[in-house]
Amino acid sequence: MFQVAASRRRMDVLKYMLDHGFDAHHAFVKDTLHRVIDAAASDDEDTLQPILHLLLAHMDVNFQRQGDLFTPLHVACAKNFYGVASLLLLYGADVNAIAADDLMPLNCAERCVASPQNDAMTNSNTLVELLKKHGARPTWRRQQPAQVPPTQPDQTVDLSSQFKVLSFSSHNFETGLMFTTHDTD
Protein backbone atom coordinates (compact mmCIF):
# COMPACT_ATOMS: atom_id res chain seq x y z
CA MET A 1 0.00 0.00 0.00
CA PHE A 2 2.88 2.36 0.82
CA GLN A 3 4.53 1.84 -2.57
CA VAL A 4 1.25 2.26 -4.43
CA ALA A 5 0.51 5.48 -2.57
CA ALA A 6 3.99 6.79 -3.39
CA SER A 7 3.84 5.88 -7.07
CA ARG A 8 0.35 7.39 -7.44
CA ARG A 9 1.46 10.56 -5.63
CA ARG A 10 -1.06 10.17 -2.80
CA MET A 11 0.61 12.52 -0.34
CA ASP A 12 -2.29 12.27 2.09
CA VAL A 13 -1.93 8.48 2.38
CA LEU A 14 1.87 8.68 2.66
CA LYS A 15 1.67 11.32 5.36
CA TYR A 16 -0.99 9.39 7.28
CA MET A 17 1.01 6.15 7.19
CA LEU A 18 4.27 7.80 8.23
CA ASP A 19 2.62 9.87 10.96
CA HIS A 20 1.02 6.77 12.43
CA GLY A 21 4.18 4.71 12.78
CA PHE A 22 4.76 3.08 9.41
CA ASP A 23 8.36 1.85 9.22
CA ALA A 24 9.84 3.37 6.05
CA HIS A 25 12.95 1.21 6.51
CA HIS A 26 11.10 -2.09 6.17
CA ALA A 27 12.74 -4.51 3.74
CA PHE A 28 9.72 -4.61 1.42
CA VAL A 29 9.63 -0.85 0.82
CA LYS A 30 13.33 -0.02 0.52
CA ASP A 31 13.09 0.32 -3.26
CA THR A 32 10.15 2.75 -3.17
CA LEU A 33 12.30 5.65 -4.40
CA HIS A 34 13.31 3.56 -7.41
CA ARG A 35 9.69 2.70 -8.19
CA VAL A 36 8.50 6.30 -7.91
CA ILE A 37 11.24 7.53 -10.25
CA ASP A 38 10.61 4.64 -12.68
CA ALA A 39 6.87 5.35 -12.74
CA ALA A 40 7.32 9.07 -13.40
CA ALA A 41 6.72 10.22 -16.94
CA SER A 42 8.50 13.56 -16.63
CA ASP A 43 10.78 15.54 -14.37
CA ASP A 44 8.30 18.03 -12.95
CA GLU A 45 7.02 19.22 -9.59
CA ASP A 46 4.48 16.39 -9.41
CA THR A 47 7.36 13.92 -9.55
CA LEU A 48 9.47 15.77 -6.99
CA GLN A 49 6.73 15.92 -4.31
CA PRO A 50 6.57 12.21 -3.42
CA ILE A 51 10.35 11.88 -3.71
CA LEU A 52 10.86 14.78 -1.33
CA HIS A 53 8.31 13.30 1.07
CA LEU A 54 10.12 9.94 1.01
CA LEU A 55 13.48 11.62 1.56
CA LEU A 56 12.07 13.52 4.52
CA ALA A 57 10.95 10.13 5.90
CA HIS A 58 14.64 9.13 5.82
CA MET A 59 14.41 6.58 3.02
CA ASP A 60 17.84 5.26 2.09
CA VAL A 61 18.97 7.41 -0.83
CA ASN A 62 21.78 4.97 -1.67
CA PHE A 63 19.82 1.70 -1.50
CA GLN A 64 20.75 -0.64 -4.36
CA ARG A 65 17.79 -2.59 -5.67
CA GLN A 66 18.03 -6.29 -6.43
CA GLY A 67 18.95 -7.35 -9.92
CA ASP A 68 20.71 -4.39 -11.50
CA LEU A 69 22.01 -2.82 -8.25
CA PHE A 70 20.78 0.61 -9.35
CA THR A 71 20.49 3.36 -6.77
CA PRO A 72 17.75 5.99 -7.12
CA LEU A 73 20.41 8.28 -8.67
CA HIS A 74 21.12 5.67 -11.37
CA VAL A 75 17.41 5.53 -12.20
CA ALA A 76 17.10 9.33 -12.32
CA CYS A 77 20.15 9.61 -14.59
CA ALA A 78 18.92 6.81 -16.87
CA LYS A 79 15.62 8.71 -17.29
CA ASN A 80 17.42 12.07 -17.70
CA PHE A 81 15.68 13.65 -14.68
CA TYR A 82 17.85 16.62 -13.75
CA GLY A 83 15.60 17.88 -10.95
CA VAL A 84 15.29 14.47 -9.31
CA ALA A 85 19.05 13.89 -9.57
CA SER A 86 19.85 17.26 -8.01
CA LEU A 87 17.38 16.57 -5.17
CA LEU A 88 18.95 13.15 -4.53
CA LEU A 89 22.42 14.70 -4.50
CA LEU A 90 21.20 17.30 -2.05
CA TYR A 91 20.15 14.48 0.28
CA GLY A 92 23.51 12.71 0.05
CA ALA A 93 23.25 10.33 -2.90
CA ASP A 94 26.54 8.64 -3.79
CA VAL A 95 27.55 10.05 -7.15
CA ASN A 96 30.04 7.20 -7.65
CA ALA A 97 27.80 4.25 -6.74
CA ILE A 98 28.59 1.13 -8.75
CA ALA A 99 25.75 -0.94 -10.21
CA ALA A 100 25.81 -4.20 -12.16
CA ASP A 101 28.10 -4.21 -15.22
CA ASP A 102 30.16 -1.46 -13.54
CA LEU A 103 27.56 1.19 -14.39
CA MET A 104 27.84 4.47 -12.54
CA PRO A 105 25.35 7.38 -12.58
CA LEU A 106 27.62 9.35 -14.93
CA ASN A 107 27.53 6.45 -17.42
CA CYS A 108 23.72 6.43 -17.32
CA ALA A 109 23.58 10.18 -17.95
CA GLU A 110 26.09 9.95 -20.81
CA ARG A 111 24.01 7.22 -22.43
CA CYS A 112 21.06 9.63 -22.44
CA VAL A 113 23.21 12.21 -24.22
CA ALA A 114 24.23 9.67 -26.85
CA SER A 115 20.75 8.21 -27.45
CA PRO A 116 19.18 9.23 -30.79
CA GLN A 117 15.66 9.63 -29.35
CA ASN A 118 16.87 12.21 -26.84
CA ASP A 119 15.13 15.50 -27.57
CA ALA A 120 16.40 17.27 -24.46
CA MET A 121 20.10 17.21 -25.35
CA THR A 122 20.89 20.29 -23.26
CA ASN A 123 19.18 18.78 -20.20
CA SER A 124 21.37 15.69 -20.59
CA ASN A 125 24.48 17.80 -20.87
CA THR A 126 23.56 19.78 -17.76
CA LEU A 127 22.93 16.52 -15.90
CA VAL A 128 26.40 15.28 -16.88
CA GLU A 129 27.88 18.61 -15.76
CA LEU A 130 25.98 18.41 -12.44
CA LEU A 131 27.34 14.93 -11.76
CA LYS A 132 30.89 15.95 -12.65
CA LYS A 133 30.58 19.00 -10.41
CA HIS A 134 29.74 16.65 -7.52
CA GLY A 135 32.82 14.52 -8.24
CA ALA A 136 31.41 11.81 -10.51
CA ARG A 137 33.92 9.56 -12.19
CA PRO A 138 33.35 7.55 -15.37
CA THR A 139 34.77 4.39 -13.79
CA TRP A 140 35.61 3.03 -10.37
CA ARG A 141 38.93 1.74 -11.63
CA ARG A 142 42.11 3.61 -10.86
CA GLN A 143 42.97 6.19 -13.48
CA GLN A 144 46.25 5.82 -15.36
CA PRO A 145 48.83 8.32 -14.13
CA ALA A 146 49.86 10.99 -16.58
CA GLN A 147 53.15 10.26 -18.31
CA VAL A 148 55.88 12.66 -17.22
CA PRO A 149 58.38 13.41 -19.98
CA PRO A 150 61.98 12.66 -18.99
CA THR A 151 64.21 15.65 -18.29
CA GLN A 152 67.00 16.46 -20.71
CA PRO A 153 70.54 15.75 -19.45
CA ASP A 154 71.67 19.31 -20.09
CA GLN A 155 68.98 20.75 -17.80
CA THR A 156 70.11 21.31 -14.23
CA VAL A 157 67.69 21.10 -11.34
CA ASP A 158 68.36 22.63 -7.93
CA LEU A 159 67.59 19.75 -5.56
CA SER A 160 68.58 21.53 -2.36
CA SER A 161 65.14 23.13 -2.03
CA GLN A 162 63.45 19.71 -2.19
CA PHE A 163 65.18 18.19 0.87
CA LYS A 164 63.44 18.13 4.20
CA VAL A 165 64.89 19.21 7.55
CA LEU A 166 64.57 16.55 10.23
CA SER A 167 64.41 17.17 13.97
CA PHE A 168 65.30 14.74 16.74
CA SER A 169 63.84 16.49 19.75
CA SER A 170 63.27 14.91 23.13
CA HIS A 171 59.88 13.92 24.44
CA ASN A 172 59.95 16.89 26.84
CA PHE A 173 59.34 19.30 23.96
CA GLU A 174 62.89 20.66 24.10
CA THR A 175 64.75 21.79 21.05
CA GLY A 176 66.63 18.94 19.41
CA LEU A 177 69.45 18.52 16.91
CA MET A 178 68.60 19.88 13.45
CA PHE A 179 70.27 18.76 10.24
CA THR A 180 69.53 18.56 6.54
CA THR A 181 69.35 15.38 4.51
CA HIS A 182 71.61 16.41 1.63
CA ASP A 183 75.38 16.32 1.33
CA THR A 184 77.35 19.55 1.39
CA ASP A 185 80.86 19.68 0.00
PDB file of C-alpha atoms in Angstrom:
ATOM      1  CA  MET A   1       0.000   0.000   0.000  1.00  0.00           C
ATOM      2  CA  PHE A   2       2.878   2.358   0.818  1.00  0.00           C
ATOM      3  CA  GLN A   3       4.527   1.842  -2.573  1.00  0.00           C
ATOM      4  CA  VAL A   4       1.251   2.255  -4.427  1.00  0.00           C
ATOM      5  CA  ALA A   5       0.510   5.482  -2.569  1.00  0.00           C
ATOM      6  CA  ALA A   6       3.987   6.789  -3.386  1.00  0.00           C
ATOM      7  CA  SER A   7       3.840   5.876  -7.071  1.00  0.00           C
ATOM      8  CA  ARG A   8       0.351   7.389  -7.437  1.00  0.00           C
ATOM      9  CA  ARG A   9       1.457  10.559  -5.628  1.00  0.00           C
ATOM     10  CA  ARG A  10      -1.061  10.169  -2.801  1.00  0.00           C
ATOM     11  CA  MET A  11       0.611  12.516  -0.338  1.00  0.00           C
ATOM     12  CA  ASP A  12      -2.289  12.267   2.094  1.00  0.00           C
ATOM     13  CA  VAL A  13      -1.927   8.481   2.378  1.00  0.00           C
ATOM     14  CA  LEU A  14       1.873   8.685   2.661  1.00  0.00           C
ATOM     15  CA  LYS A  15       1.668  11.322   5.360  1.00  0.00           C
ATOM     16  CA  TYR A  16      -0.989   9.386   7.282  1.00  0.00           C
ATOM     17  CA  MET A  17       1.015   6.150   7.186  1.00  0.00           C
ATOM     18  CA  LEU A  18       4.273   7.800   8.233  1.00  0.00           C
ATOM     19  CA  ASP A  19       2.619   9.874  10.957  1.00  0.00           C
ATOM     20  CA  HIS A  20       1.017   6.765  12.435  1.00  0.00           C
ATOM     21  CA  GLY A  21       4.178   4.714  12.777  1.00  0.00           C
ATOM     22  CA  PHE A  22       4.758   3.080   9.405  1.00  0.00           C
ATOM     23  CA  ASP A  23       8.362   1.850   9.215  1.00  0.00           C
ATOM     24  CA  ALA A  24       9.842   3.368   6.048  1.00  0.00           C
ATOM     25  CA  HIS A  25      12.946   1.208   6.507  1.00  0.00           C
ATOM     26  CA  HIS A  26      11.099  -2.085   6.171  1.00  0.00           C
ATOM     27  CA  ALA A  27      12.744  -4.510   3.739  1.00  0.00           C
ATOM     28  CA  PHE A  28       9.724  -4.607   1.421  1.00  0.00           C
ATOM     29  CA  VAL A  29       9.627  -0.851   0.822  1.00  0.00           C
ATOM     30  CA  LYS A  30      13.330  -0.022   0.523  1.00  0.00           C
ATOM     31  CA  ASP A  31      13.089   0.316  -3.259  1.00  0.00           C
ATOM     32  CA  THR A  32      10.154   2.745  -3.166  1.00  0.00           C
ATOM     33  CA  LEU A  33      12.303   5.651  -4.404  1.00  0.00           C
ATOM     34  CA  HIS A  34      13.310   3.559  -7.415  1.00  0.00           C
ATOM     35  CA  ARG A  35       9.691   2.704  -8.189  1.00  0.00           C
ATOM     36  CA  VAL A  36       8.496   6.297  -7.914  1.00  0.00           C
ATOM     37  CA  ILE A  37      11.235   7.533 -10.250  1.00  0.00           C
ATOM     38  CA  ASP A  38      10.612   4.640 -12.678  1.00  0.00           C
ATOM     39  CA  ALA A  39       6.871   5.346 -12.739  1.00  0.00           C
ATOM     40  CA  ALA A  40       7.324   9.069 -13.397  1.00  0.00           C
ATOM     41  CA  ALA A  41       6.723  10.224 -16.942  1.00  0.00           C
ATOM     42  CA  SER A  42       8.501  13.558 -16.627  1.00  0.00           C
ATOM     43  CA  ASP A  43      10.781  15.539 -14.369  1.00  0.00           C
ATOM     44  CA  ASP A  44       8.300  18.032 -12.952  1.00  0.00           C
ATOM     45  CA  GLU A  45       7.019  19.218  -9.586  1.00  0.00           C
ATOM     46  CA  ASP A  46       4.478  16.387  -9.410  1.00  0.00           C
ATOM     47  CA  THR A  47       7.365  13.920  -9.552  1.00  0.00           C
ATOM     48  CA  LEU A  48       9.465  15.775  -6.992  1.00  0.00           C
ATOM     49  CA  GLN A  49       6.735  15.924  -4.309  1.00  0.00           C
ATOM     50  CA  PRO A  50       6.571  12.210  -3.419  1.00  0.00           C
ATOM     51  CA  ILE A  51      10.349  11.883  -3.709  1.00  0.00           C
ATOM     52  CA  LEU A  52      10.862  14.782  -1.330  1.00  0.00           C
ATOM     53  CA  HIS A  53       8.307  13.296   1.070  1.00  0.00           C
ATOM     54  CA  LEU A  54      10.117   9.939   1.013  1.00  0.00           C
ATOM     55  CA  LEU A  55      13.477  11.616   1.557  1.00  0.00           C
ATOM     56  CA  LEU A  56      12.073  13.515   4.524  1.00  0.00           C
ATOM     57  CA  ALA A  57      10.947  10.130   5.904  1.00  0.00           C
ATOM     58  CA  HIS A  58      14.642   9.128   5.823  1.00  0.00           C
ATOM     59  CA  MET A  59      14.406   6.583   3.018  1.00  0.00           C
ATOM     60  CA  ASP A  60      17.844   5.261   2.089  1.00  0.00           C
ATOM     61  CA  VAL A  61      18.966   7.413  -0.829  1.00  0.00           C
ATOM     62  CA  ASN A  62      21.778   4.968  -1.672  1.00  0.00           C
ATOM     63  CA  PHE A  63      19.824   1.698  -1.504  1.00  0.00           C
ATOM     64  CA  GLN A  64      20.751  -0.643  -4.356  1.00  0.00           C
ATOM     65  CA  ARG A  65      17.794  -2.593  -5.665  1.00  0.00           C
ATOM     66  CA  GLN A  66      18.031  -6.293  -6.428  1.00  0.00           C
ATOM     67  CA  GLY A  67      18.951  -7.354  -9.919  1.00  0.00           C
ATOM     68  CA  ASP A  68      20.711  -4.392 -11.505  1.00  0.00           C
ATOM     69  CA  LEU A  69      22.013  -2.820  -8.248  1.00  0.00           C
ATOM     70  CA  PHE A  70      20.782   0.607  -9.354  1.00  0.00           C
ATOM     71  CA  THR A  71      20.486   3.362  -6.767  1.00  0.00           C
ATOM     72  CA  PRO A  72      17.751   5.994  -7.125  1.00  0.00           C
ATOM     73  CA  LEU A  73      20.406   8.277  -8.674  1.00  0.00           C
ATOM     74  CA  HIS A  74      21.122   5.667 -11.365  1.00  0.00           C
ATOM     75  CA  VAL A  75      17.412   5.532 -12.200  1.00  0.00           C
ATOM     76  CA  ALA A  76      17.104   9.330 -12.324  1.00  0.00           C
ATOM     77  CA  CYS A  77      20.151   9.612 -14.587  1.00  0.00           C
ATOM     78  CA  ALA A  78      18.920   6.815 -16.869  1.00  0.00           C
ATOM     79  CA  LYS A  79      15.624   8.712 -17.286  1.00  0.00           C
ATOM     80  CA  ASN A  80      17.418  12.067 -17.702  1.00  0.00           C
ATOM     81  CA  PHE A  81      15.682  13.648 -14.682  1.00  0.00           C
ATOM     82  CA  TYR A  82      17.854  16.620 -13.752  1.00  0.00           C
ATOM     83  CA  GLY A  83      15.595  17.877 -10.950  1.00  0.00           C
ATOM     84  CA  VAL A  84      15.292  14.468  -9.305  1.00  0.00           C
ATOM     85  CA  ALA A  85      19.052  13.890  -9.572  1.00  0.00           C
ATOM     86  CA  SER A  86      19.854  17.256  -8.006  1.00  0.00           C
ATOM     87  CA  LEU A  87      17.383  16.568  -5.167  1.00  0.00           C
ATOM     88  CA  LEU A  88      18.946  13.152  -4.527  1.00  0.00           C
ATOM     89  CA  LEU A  89      22.423  14.698  -4.503  1.00  0.00           C
ATOM     90  CA  LEU A  90      21.197  17.304  -2.045  1.00  0.00           C
ATOM     91  CA  TYR A  91      20.148  14.479   0.283  1.00  0.00           C
ATOM     92  CA  GLY A  92      23.514  12.710   0.045  1.00  0.00           C
ATOM     93  CA  ALA A  93      23.249  10.328  -2.898  1.00  0.00           C
ATOM     94  CA  ASP A  94      26.537   8.643  -3.785  1.00  0.00           C
ATOM     95  CA  VAL A  95      27.548  10.046  -7.151  1.00  0.00           C
ATOM     96  CA  ASN A  96      30.041   7.198  -7.654  1.00  0.00           C
ATOM     97  CA  ALA A  97      27.803   4.247  -6.737  1.00  0.00           C
ATOM     98  CA  ILE A  98      28.586   1.133  -8.750  1.00  0.00           C
ATOM     99  CA  ALA A  99      25.748  -0.945 -10.213  1.00  0.00           C
ATOM    100  CA  ALA A 100      25.813  -4.196 -12.164  1.00  0.00           C
ATOM    101  CA  ASP A 101      28.096  -4.211 -15.217  1.00  0.00           C
ATOM    102  CA  ASP A 102      30.162  -1.460 -13.538  1.00  0.00           C
ATOM    103  CA  LEU A 103      27.564   1.193 -14.394  1.00  0.00           C
ATOM    104  CA  MET A 104      27.837   4.471 -12.536  1.00  0.00           C
ATOM    105  CA  PRO A 105      25.353   7.378 -12.578  1.00  0.00           C
ATOM    106  CA  LEU A 106      27.622   9.348 -14.930  1.00  0.00           C
ATOM    107  CA  ASN A 107      27.535   6.450 -17.419  1.00  0.00           C
ATOM    108  CA  CYS A 108      23.724   6.426 -17.322  1.00  0.00           C
ATOM    109  CA  ALA A 109      23.576  10.183 -17.955  1.00  0.00           C
ATOM    110  CA  GLU A 110      26.090   9.951 -20.806  1.00  0.00           C
ATOM    111  CA  ARG A 111      24.005   7.221 -22.430  1.00  0.00           C
ATOM    112  CA  CYS A 112      21.056   9.634 -22.439  1.00  0.00           C
ATOM    113  CA  VAL A 113      23.212  12.214 -24.221  1.00  0.00           C
ATOM    114  CA  ALA A 114      24.233   9.666 -26.849  1.00  0.00           C
ATOM    115  CA  SER A 115      20.750   8.215 -27.451  1.00  0.00           C
ATOM    116  CA  PRO A 116      19.180   9.234 -30.787  1.00  0.00           C
ATOM    117  CA  GLN A 117      15.656   9.626 -29.349  1.00  0.00           C
ATOM    118  CA  ASN A 118      16.873  12.209 -26.839  1.00  0.00           C
ATOM    119  CA  ASP A 119      15.129  15.503 -27.568  1.00  0.00           C
ATOM    120  CA  ALA A 120      16.401  17.269 -24.462  1.00  0.00           C
ATOM    121  CA  MET A 121      20.096  17.213 -25.347  1.00  0.00           C
ATOM    122  CA  THR A 122      20.885  20.291 -23.256  1.00  0.00           C
ATOM    123  CA  ASN A 123      19.180  18.777 -20.203  1.00  0.00           C
ATOM    124  CA  SER A 124      21.373  15.686 -20.588  1.00  0.00           C
ATOM    125  CA  ASN A 125      24.483  17.805 -20.868  1.00  0.00           C
ATOM    126  CA  THR A 126      23.565  19.784 -17.759  1.00  0.00           C
ATOM    127  CA  LEU A 127      22.925  16.520 -15.898  1.00  0.00           C
ATOM    128  CA  VAL A 128      26.397  15.284 -16.877  1.00  0.00           C
ATOM    129  CA  GLU A 129      27.877  18.615 -15.759  1.00  0.00           C
ATOM    130  CA  LEU A 130      25.983  18.407 -12.436  1.00  0.00           C
ATOM    131  CA  LEU A 131      27.339  14.931 -11.760  1.00  0.00           C
ATOM    132  CA  LYS A 132      30.894  15.949 -12.654  1.00  0.00           C
ATOM    133  CA  LYS A 133      30.582  18.997 -10.406  1.00  0.00           C
ATOM    134  CA  HIS A 134      29.742  16.648  -7.524  1.00  0.00           C
ATOM    135  CA  GLY A 135      32.823  14.516  -8.238  1.00  0.00           C
ATOM    136  CA  ALA A 136      31.407  11.813 -10.506  1.00  0.00           C
ATOM    137  CA  ARG A 137      33.916   9.560 -12.186  1.00  0.00           C
ATOM    138  CA  PRO A 138      33.354   7.549 -15.367  1.00  0.00           C
ATOM    139  CA  THR A 139      34.766   4.389 -13.789  1.00  0.00           C
ATOM    140  CA  TRP A 140      35.609   3.026 -10.369  1.00  0.00           C
ATOM    141  CA  ARG A 141      38.928   1.738 -11.630  1.00  0.00           C
ATOM    142  CA  ARG A 142      42.112   3.613 -10.860  1.00  0.00           C
ATOM    143  CA  GLN A 143      42.967   6.191 -13.484  1.00  0.00           C
ATOM    144  CA  GLN A 144      46.250   5.817 -15.361  1.00  0.00           C
ATOM    145  CA  PRO A 145      48.830   8.321 -14.126  1.00  0.00           C
ATOM    146  CA  ALA A 146      49.865  10.987 -16.580  1.00  0.00           C
ATOM    147  CA  GLN A 147      53.150  10.259 -18.307  1.00  0.00           C
ATOM    148  CA  VAL A 148      55.883  12.658 -17.216  1.00  0.00           C
ATOM    149  CA  PRO A 149      58.381  13.412 -19.982  1.00  0.00           C
ATOM    150  CA  PRO A 150      61.980  12.665 -18.986  1.00  0.00           C
ATOM    151  CA  THR A 151      64.211  15.650 -18.294  1.00  0.00           C
ATOM    152  CA  GLN A 152      66.999  16.456 -20.706  1.00  0.00           C
ATOM    153  CA  PRO A 153      70.542  15.745 -19.447  1.00  0.00           C
ATOM    154  CA  ASP A 154      71.673  19.313 -20.092  1.00  0.00           C
ATOM    155  CA  GLN A 155      68.982  20.747 -17.795  1.00  0.00           C
ATOM    156  CA  THR A 156      70.110  21.309 -14.229  1.00  0.00           C
ATOM    157  CA  VAL A 157      67.693  21.096 -11.335  1.00  0.00           C
ATOM    158  CA  ASP A 158      68.360  22.626  -7.927  1.00  0.00           C
ATOM    159  CA  LEU A 159      67.593  19.748  -5.560  1.00  0.00           C
ATOM    160  CA  SER A 160      68.577  21.532  -2.359  1.00  0.00           C
ATOM    161  CA  SER A 161      65.135  23.131  -2.028  1.00  0.00           C
ATOM    162  CA  GLN A 162      63.455  19.710  -2.191  1.00  0.00           C
ATOM    163  CA  PHE A 163      65.181  18.186   0.867  1.00  0.00           C
ATOM    164  CA  LYS A 164      63.437  18.127   4.203  1.00  0.00           C
ATOM    165  CA  VAL A 165      64.889  19.213   7.549  1.00  0.00           C
ATOM    166  CA  LEU A 166      64.568  16.547  10.227  1.00  0.00           C
ATOM    167  CA  SER A 167      64.410  17.171  13.965  1.00  0.00           C
ATOM    168  CA  PHE A 168      65.303  14.738  16.737  1.00  0.00           C
ATOM    169  CA  SER A 169      63.843  16.487  19.753  1.00  0.00           C
ATOM    170  CA  SER A 170      63.274  14.915  23.127  1.00  0.00           C
ATOM    171  CA  HIS A 171      59.883  13.923  24.437  1.00  0.00           C
ATOM    172  CA  ASN A 172      59.945  16.889  26.843  1.00  0.00           C
ATOM    173  CA  PHE A 173      59.335  19.298  23.956  1.00  0.00           C
ATOM    174  CA  GLU A 174      62.885  20.665  24.102  1.00  0.00           C
ATOM    175  CA  THR A 175      64.751  21.792  21.052  1.00  0.00           C
ATOM    176  CA  GLY A 176      66.632  18.943  19.405  1.00  0.00           C
ATOM    177  CA  LEU A 177      69.446  18.524  16.908  1.00  0.00           C
ATOM    178  CA  MET A 178      68.597  19.885  13.454  1.00  0.00           C
ATOM    179  CA  PHE A 179      70.266  18.755  10.243  1.00  0.00           C
ATOM    180  CA  THR A 180      69.535  18.556   6.542  1.00  0.00           C
ATOM    181  CA  THR A 181      69.354  15.381   4.512  1.00  0.00           C
ATOM    182  CA  HIS A 182      71.606  16.409   1.634  1.00  0.00           C
ATOM    183  CA  ASP A 183      75.378  16.315   1.326  1.00  0.00           C
ATOM    184  CA  THR A 184      77.345  19.549   1.388  1.00  0.00           C
ATOM    185  CA  ASP A 185      80.858  19.682  -0.004  1.00  0.00           C
TER     186      ASP A 185
END
